[in-house]
Each structure stands twice: as C-alpha cells, then as structure tokens.
PDB file of C-alpha atoms and ligand atoms in Angstrom:
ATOM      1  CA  UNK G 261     -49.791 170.278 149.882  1.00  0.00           C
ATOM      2  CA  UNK G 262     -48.138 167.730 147.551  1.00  0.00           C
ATOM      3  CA  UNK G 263     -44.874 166.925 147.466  1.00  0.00           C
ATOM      4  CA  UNK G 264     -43.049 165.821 144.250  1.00  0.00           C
ATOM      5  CA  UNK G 265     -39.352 164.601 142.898  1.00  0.00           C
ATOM      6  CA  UNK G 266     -37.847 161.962 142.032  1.00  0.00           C
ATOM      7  CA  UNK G 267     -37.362 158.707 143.735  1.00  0.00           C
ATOM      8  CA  UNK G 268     -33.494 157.558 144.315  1.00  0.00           C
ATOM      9  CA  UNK G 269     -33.972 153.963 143.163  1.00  0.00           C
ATOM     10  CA  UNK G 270     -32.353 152.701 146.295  1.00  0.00           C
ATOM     11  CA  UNK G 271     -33.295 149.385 146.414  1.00  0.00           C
ATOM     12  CA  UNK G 272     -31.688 148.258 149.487  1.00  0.00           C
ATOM     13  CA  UNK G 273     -34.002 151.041 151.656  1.00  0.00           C
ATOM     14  CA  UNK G 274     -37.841 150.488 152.787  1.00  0.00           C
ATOM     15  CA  UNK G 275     -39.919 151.611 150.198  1.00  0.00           C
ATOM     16  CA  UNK G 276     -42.017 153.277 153.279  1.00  0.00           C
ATOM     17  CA  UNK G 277     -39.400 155.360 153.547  1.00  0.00           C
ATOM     18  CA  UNK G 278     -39.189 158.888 151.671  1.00  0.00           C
ATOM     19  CA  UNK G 279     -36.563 157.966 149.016  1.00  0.00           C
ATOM     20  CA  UNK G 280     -36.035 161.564 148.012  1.00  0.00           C
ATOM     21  CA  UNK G 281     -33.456 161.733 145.308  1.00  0.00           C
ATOM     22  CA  UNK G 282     -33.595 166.081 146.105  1.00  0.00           C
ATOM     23  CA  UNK G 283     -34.917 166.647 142.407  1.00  0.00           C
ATOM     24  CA  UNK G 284     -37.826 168.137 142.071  1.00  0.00           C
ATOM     25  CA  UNK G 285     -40.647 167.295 139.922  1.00  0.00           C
ATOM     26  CA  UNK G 286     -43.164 170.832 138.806  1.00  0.00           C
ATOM     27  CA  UNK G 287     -46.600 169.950 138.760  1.00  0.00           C
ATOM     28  CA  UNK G 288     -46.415 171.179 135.110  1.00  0.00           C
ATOM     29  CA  UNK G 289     -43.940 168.192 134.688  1.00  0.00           C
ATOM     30  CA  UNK G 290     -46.887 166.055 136.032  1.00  0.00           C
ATOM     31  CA  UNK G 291     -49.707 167.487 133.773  1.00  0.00           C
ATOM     32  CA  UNK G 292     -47.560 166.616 130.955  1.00  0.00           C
ATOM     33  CA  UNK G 293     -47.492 163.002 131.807  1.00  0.00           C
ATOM     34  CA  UNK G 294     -51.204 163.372 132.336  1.00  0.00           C
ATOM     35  CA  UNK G 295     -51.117 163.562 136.496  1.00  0.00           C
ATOM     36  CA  UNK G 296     -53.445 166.160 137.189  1.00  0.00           C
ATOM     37  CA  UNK G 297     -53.359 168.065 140.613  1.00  0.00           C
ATOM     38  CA  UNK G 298     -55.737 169.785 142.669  1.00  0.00           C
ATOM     39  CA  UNK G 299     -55.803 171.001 145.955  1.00  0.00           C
ATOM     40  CA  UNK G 300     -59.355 170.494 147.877  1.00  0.00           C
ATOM     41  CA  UNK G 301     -60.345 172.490 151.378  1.00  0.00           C
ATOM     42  CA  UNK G 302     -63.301 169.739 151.470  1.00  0.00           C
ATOM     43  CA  UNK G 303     -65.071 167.429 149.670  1.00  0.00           C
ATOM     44  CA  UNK G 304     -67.516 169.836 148.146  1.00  0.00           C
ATOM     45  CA  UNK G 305     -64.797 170.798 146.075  1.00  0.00           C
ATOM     46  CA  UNK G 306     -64.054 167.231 145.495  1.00  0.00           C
ATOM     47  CA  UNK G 307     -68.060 166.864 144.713  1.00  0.00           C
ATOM     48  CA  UNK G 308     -67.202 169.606 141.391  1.00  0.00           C
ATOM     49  CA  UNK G 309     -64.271 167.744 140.231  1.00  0.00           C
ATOM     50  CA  UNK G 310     -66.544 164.786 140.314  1.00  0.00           C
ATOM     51  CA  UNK G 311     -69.348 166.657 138.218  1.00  0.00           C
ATOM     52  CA  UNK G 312     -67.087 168.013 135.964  1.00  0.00           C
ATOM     53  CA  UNK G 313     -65.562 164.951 134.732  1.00  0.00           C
ATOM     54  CA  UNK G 314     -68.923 162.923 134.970  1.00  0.00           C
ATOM     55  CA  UNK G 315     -67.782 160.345 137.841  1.00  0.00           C
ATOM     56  CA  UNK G 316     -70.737 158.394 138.901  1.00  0.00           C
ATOM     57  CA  UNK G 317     -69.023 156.195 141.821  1.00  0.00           C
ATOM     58  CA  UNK G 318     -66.828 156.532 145.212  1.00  0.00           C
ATOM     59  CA  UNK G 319     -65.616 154.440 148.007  1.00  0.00           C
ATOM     60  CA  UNK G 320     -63.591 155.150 151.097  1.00  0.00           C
ATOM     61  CA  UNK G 321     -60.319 153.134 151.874  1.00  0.00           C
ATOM     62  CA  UNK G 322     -58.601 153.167 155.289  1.00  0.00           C
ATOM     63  CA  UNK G 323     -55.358 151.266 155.136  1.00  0.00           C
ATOM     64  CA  UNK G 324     -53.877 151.208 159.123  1.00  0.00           C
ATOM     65  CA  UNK G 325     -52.910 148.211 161.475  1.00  0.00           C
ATOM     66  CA  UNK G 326     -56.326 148.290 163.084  1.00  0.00           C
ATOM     67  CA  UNK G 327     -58.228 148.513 159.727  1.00  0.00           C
ATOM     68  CA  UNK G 328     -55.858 145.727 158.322  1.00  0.00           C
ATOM     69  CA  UNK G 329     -55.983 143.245 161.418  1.00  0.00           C
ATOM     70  CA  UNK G 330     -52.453 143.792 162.119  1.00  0.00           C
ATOM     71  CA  UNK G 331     -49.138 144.986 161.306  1.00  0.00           C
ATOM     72  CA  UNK G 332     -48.332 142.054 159.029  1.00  0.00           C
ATOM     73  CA  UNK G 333     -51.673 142.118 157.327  1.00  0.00           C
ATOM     74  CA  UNK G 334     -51.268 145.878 156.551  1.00  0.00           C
ATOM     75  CA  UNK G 335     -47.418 145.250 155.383  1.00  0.00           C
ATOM     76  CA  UNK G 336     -48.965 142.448 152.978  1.00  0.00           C
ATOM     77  CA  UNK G 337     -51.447 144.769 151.384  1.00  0.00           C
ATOM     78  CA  UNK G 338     -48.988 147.856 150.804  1.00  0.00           C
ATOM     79  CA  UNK G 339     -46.401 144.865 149.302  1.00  0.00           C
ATOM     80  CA  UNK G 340     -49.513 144.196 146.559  1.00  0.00           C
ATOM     81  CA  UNK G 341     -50.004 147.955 146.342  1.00  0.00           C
ATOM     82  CA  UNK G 342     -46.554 148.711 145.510  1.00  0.00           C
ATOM     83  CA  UNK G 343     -46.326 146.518 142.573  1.00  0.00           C
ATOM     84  CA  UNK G 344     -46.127 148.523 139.630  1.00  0.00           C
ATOM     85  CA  UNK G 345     -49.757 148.003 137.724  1.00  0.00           C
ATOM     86  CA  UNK G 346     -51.871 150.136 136.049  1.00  0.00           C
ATOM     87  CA  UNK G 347     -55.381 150.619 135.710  1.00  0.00           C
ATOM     88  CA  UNK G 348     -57.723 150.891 132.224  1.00  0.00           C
ATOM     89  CA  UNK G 349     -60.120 153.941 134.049  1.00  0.00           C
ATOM     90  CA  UNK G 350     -59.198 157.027 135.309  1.00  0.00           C
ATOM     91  CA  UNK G 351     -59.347 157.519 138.852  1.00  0.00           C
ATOM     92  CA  UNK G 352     -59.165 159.958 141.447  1.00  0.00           C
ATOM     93  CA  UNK G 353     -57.728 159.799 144.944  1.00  0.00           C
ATOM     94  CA  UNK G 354     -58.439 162.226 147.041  1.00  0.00           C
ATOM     95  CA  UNK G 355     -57.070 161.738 150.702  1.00  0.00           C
ATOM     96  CA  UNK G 356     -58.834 162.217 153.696  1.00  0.00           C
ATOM     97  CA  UNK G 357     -56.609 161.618 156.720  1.00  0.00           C
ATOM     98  CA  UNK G 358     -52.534 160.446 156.309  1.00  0.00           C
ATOM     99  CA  UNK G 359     -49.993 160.604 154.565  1.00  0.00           C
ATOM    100  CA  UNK G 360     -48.941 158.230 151.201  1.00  0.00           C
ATOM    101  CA  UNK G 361     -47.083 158.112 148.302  1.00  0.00           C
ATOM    102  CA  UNK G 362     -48.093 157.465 144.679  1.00  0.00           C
ATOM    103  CA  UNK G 363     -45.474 156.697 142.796  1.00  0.00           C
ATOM    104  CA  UNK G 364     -45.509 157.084 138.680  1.00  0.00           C
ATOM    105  CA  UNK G 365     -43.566 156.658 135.944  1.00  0.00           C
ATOM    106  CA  UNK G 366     -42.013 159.786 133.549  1.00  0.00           C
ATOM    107  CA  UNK G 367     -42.065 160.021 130.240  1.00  0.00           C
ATOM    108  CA  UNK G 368     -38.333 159.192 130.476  1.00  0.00           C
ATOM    109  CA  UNK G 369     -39.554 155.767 132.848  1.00  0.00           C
ATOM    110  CA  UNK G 370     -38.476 156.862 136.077  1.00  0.00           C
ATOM    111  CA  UNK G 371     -40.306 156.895 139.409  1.00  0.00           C
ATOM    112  CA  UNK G 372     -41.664 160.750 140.212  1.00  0.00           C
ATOM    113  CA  UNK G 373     -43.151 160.403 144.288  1.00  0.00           C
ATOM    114  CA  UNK G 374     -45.936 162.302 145.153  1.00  0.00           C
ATOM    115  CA  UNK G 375     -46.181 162.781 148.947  1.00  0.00           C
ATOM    116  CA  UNK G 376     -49.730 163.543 149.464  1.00  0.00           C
ATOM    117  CA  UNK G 377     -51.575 164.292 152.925  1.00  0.00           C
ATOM    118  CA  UNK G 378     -55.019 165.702 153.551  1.00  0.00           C
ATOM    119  CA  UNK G 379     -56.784 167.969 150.933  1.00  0.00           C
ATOM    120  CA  UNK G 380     -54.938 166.907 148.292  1.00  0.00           C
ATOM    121  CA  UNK G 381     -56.272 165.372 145.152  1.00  0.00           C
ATOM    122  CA  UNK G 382     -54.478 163.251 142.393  1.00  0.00           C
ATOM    123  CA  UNK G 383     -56.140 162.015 139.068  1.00  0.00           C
ATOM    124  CA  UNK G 384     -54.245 159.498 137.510  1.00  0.00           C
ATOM    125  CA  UNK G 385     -55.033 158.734 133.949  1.00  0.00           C
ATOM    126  CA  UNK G 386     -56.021 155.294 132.477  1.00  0.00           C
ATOM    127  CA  UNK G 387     -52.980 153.391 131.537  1.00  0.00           C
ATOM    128  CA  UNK G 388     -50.327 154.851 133.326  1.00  0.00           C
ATOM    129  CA  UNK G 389     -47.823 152.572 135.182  1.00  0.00           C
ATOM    130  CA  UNK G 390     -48.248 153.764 139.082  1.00  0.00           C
ATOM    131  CA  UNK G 391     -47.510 152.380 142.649  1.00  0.00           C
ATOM    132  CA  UNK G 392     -48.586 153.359 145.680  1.00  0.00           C
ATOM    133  CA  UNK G 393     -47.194 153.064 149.602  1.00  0.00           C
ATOM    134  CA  UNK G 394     -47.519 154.264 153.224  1.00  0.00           C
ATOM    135  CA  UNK G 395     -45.127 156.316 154.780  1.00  0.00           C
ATOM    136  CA  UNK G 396     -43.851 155.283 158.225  1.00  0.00           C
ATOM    137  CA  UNK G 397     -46.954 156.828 160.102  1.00  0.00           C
ATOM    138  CA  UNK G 398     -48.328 153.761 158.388  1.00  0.00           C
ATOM    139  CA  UNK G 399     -51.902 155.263 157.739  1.00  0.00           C
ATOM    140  CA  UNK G 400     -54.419 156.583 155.524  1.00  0.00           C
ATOM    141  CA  UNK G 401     -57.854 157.166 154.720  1.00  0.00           C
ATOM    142  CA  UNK G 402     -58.903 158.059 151.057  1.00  0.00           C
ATOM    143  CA  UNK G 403     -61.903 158.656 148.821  1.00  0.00           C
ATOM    144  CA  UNK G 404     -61.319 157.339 145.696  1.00  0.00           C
ATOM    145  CA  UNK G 405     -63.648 158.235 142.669  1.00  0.00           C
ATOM    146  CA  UNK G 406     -64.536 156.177 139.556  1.00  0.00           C
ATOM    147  CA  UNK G 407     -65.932 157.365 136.394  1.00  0.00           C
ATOM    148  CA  UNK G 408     -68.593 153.850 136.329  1.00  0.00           C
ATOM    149  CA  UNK G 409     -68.365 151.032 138.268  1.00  0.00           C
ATOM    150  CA  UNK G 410     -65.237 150.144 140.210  1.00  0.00           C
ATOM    151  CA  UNK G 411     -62.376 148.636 137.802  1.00  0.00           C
ATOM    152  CA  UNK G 412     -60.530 147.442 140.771  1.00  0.00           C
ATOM    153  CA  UNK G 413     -58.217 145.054 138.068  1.00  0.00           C
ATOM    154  CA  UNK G 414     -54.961 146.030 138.238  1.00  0.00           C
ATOM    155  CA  UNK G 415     -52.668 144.766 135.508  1.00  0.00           C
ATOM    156  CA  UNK G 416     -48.963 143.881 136.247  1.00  0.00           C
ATOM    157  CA  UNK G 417     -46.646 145.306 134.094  1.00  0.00           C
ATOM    158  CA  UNK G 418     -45.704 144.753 131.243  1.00  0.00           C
ATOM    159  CA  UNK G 419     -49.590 144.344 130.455  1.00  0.00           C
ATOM    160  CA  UNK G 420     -48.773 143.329 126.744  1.00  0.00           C
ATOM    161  CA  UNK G 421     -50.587 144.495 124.104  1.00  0.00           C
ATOM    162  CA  UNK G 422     -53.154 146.685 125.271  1.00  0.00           C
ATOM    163  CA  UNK G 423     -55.418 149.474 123.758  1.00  0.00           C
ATOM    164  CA  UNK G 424     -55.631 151.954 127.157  1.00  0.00           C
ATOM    165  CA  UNK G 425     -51.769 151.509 127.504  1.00  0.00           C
ATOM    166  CA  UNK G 426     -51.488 152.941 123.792  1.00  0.00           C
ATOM    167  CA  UNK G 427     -53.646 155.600 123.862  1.00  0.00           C
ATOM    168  CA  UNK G 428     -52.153 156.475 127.201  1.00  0.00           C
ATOM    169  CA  UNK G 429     -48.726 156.455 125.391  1.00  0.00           C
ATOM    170  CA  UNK G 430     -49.949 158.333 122.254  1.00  0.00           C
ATOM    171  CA  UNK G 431     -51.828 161.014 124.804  1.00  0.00           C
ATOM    172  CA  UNK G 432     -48.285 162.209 126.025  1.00  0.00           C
ATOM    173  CA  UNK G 433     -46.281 162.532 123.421  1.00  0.00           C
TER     174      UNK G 433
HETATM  175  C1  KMT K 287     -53.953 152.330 143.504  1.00  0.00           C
HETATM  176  O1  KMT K 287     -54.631 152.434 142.499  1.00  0.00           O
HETATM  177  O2  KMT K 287     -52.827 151.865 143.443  1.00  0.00           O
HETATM  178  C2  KMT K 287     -54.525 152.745 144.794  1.00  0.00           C
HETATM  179  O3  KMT K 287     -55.641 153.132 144.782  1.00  0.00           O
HETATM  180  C3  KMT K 287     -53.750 152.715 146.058  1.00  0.00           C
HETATM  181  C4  KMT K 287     -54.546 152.916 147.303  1.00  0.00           C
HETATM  182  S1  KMT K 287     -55.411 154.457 147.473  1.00  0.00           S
HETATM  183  C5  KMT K 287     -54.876 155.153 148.983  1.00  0.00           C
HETATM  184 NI1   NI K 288     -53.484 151.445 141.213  1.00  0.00          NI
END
C-alpha cells in the first residue's frame, strides 16, 4: 500500500532516503492534483485500468545494480530520474517488484512522496512536474503504460510556454 506526505526539503540528506516531513498527504489530496491511485492484486486488474482509459502500449523497467551494470551506473540514472521534468502524456506506473518514490508537486508547489511497493498503481497526469527515486534497497521493477507510443521526452522545468503544462494547470484549479 502507498505511502504519502510530505517531503522535508532537507537538502543536505540522500534523496534515497525517506525524507518524511510526518505530514500526511490523503489520497483525496492527490486526486485533486490529478494523481490517481489504485491498488492492483495483479496485472489483470492492471489489464482493466488499461482498457478503460484506452492505453495501447507497455514496457517493463528494472532499475538495480545488476540491471544498470553497476552501482555507479544505477546512481547516474536515478540522478537523471530525480530531476524534476514532466511529461506531455499520461502515464501509468504500476510496480512489480521494489520499492520507489515518486515525488510530485502540490497545488501549493511542494514535494508530496509517494512510497510505492508491489501492487500499487500511480497515474500521473500529463503536465505535472514529478521526480522519481530508489529507496536504499536500491531496486525496482515496473510496468509502465502509455496511452500511444512511448513519449519518453522529459522536459526540465521550467518547460516555458507550453500547452499540456496549461491545461494541466487549468485542470486543477
Ligand atoms: C518517470 O516518469 O519519471 C519514471 O517513469 C521513473 C521510472 S519508473 C519506475
Ligand atoms: Ni517522468
């Protein structure tokens, strides 16, 4: 089950580690910001999501030392994961083995961390600012689900001018 509160902002910390700040984040707080939830015994349920909501494509990403070729190779990766982008599709993760954390901005532009593990399910919408890390078991394995083909770009805030980020804005107000 997921996990959720606010990140303490302590910069001098590893951001692998849990950076709990002890408040709490609902998962109504999350809907409102357009983070949707779901908790999935398998990946049949996963399969209805994906029919639901029309997603025609998936992959499978393992991100461990082996996988990576190497402690410093999988410490490089999480450094480019953990810049704060966002992405002009929705996507979902939905994680198959380890532990993470998505991180993603509030309304109010602080980080909320989601600790996920296995079964759970996140869909983040299109043009919200998000970053994502291991926690110090330093491995995962998730499916993650696009509604076409794979729009792996990931723009670097502050993206500019840019027609997803407004309608993402003008979605949550
Ligand atoms: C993202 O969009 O930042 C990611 O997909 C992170 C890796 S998924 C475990
Ligand atoms: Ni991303």
């Amino acid at each position: 089950m997921v996990r959720v509160y606010y990140h303490d902002n302590e910069l001098g910390v590893d951001f692998q580690e849990a950076h709990d700040s002890g408040e709490a984040v609902l998962l109504e707080e999350l809907a409102r910001i357009g983070v949707i939830y779901r908790q999935c015994a398998g990946v049949a349920e996963v399969d209805a999501i994906a029919r639901e909501r029309a997603y025609k494509n998936r992959d499978e990403i393992t991100l461990n030392e082996a996988a990576l070729g190497g402690r410093e190779a999988l410490r490089a990766k999480l450094e480019v994961f953990y810049e704060e982008h966002l992405h002009e599709d929705e996507e979902i993760r939905y994680i198959l083995e380890g532990e993470g954390y998505f991180d993603v901005r509030s309304g109010s532009d602080r980080w909320i961390r989601c600790r996920v593990e296995p079964g759970d399910l996140l869909i983040l919408p299109a043009g919200i600012y998000h970053r994502f890390t291991l926690d110090a078991g330093n491995r995962i394995k998730a499916m993650r689900l696009f509604k076409d083909e794979p729009k792996w770009v990931a723009l670097a805030r502050p993206v500019g001018e840019n027609a997803v980020r407004e309608s993402y804005l003008q979605s949550v107000v």
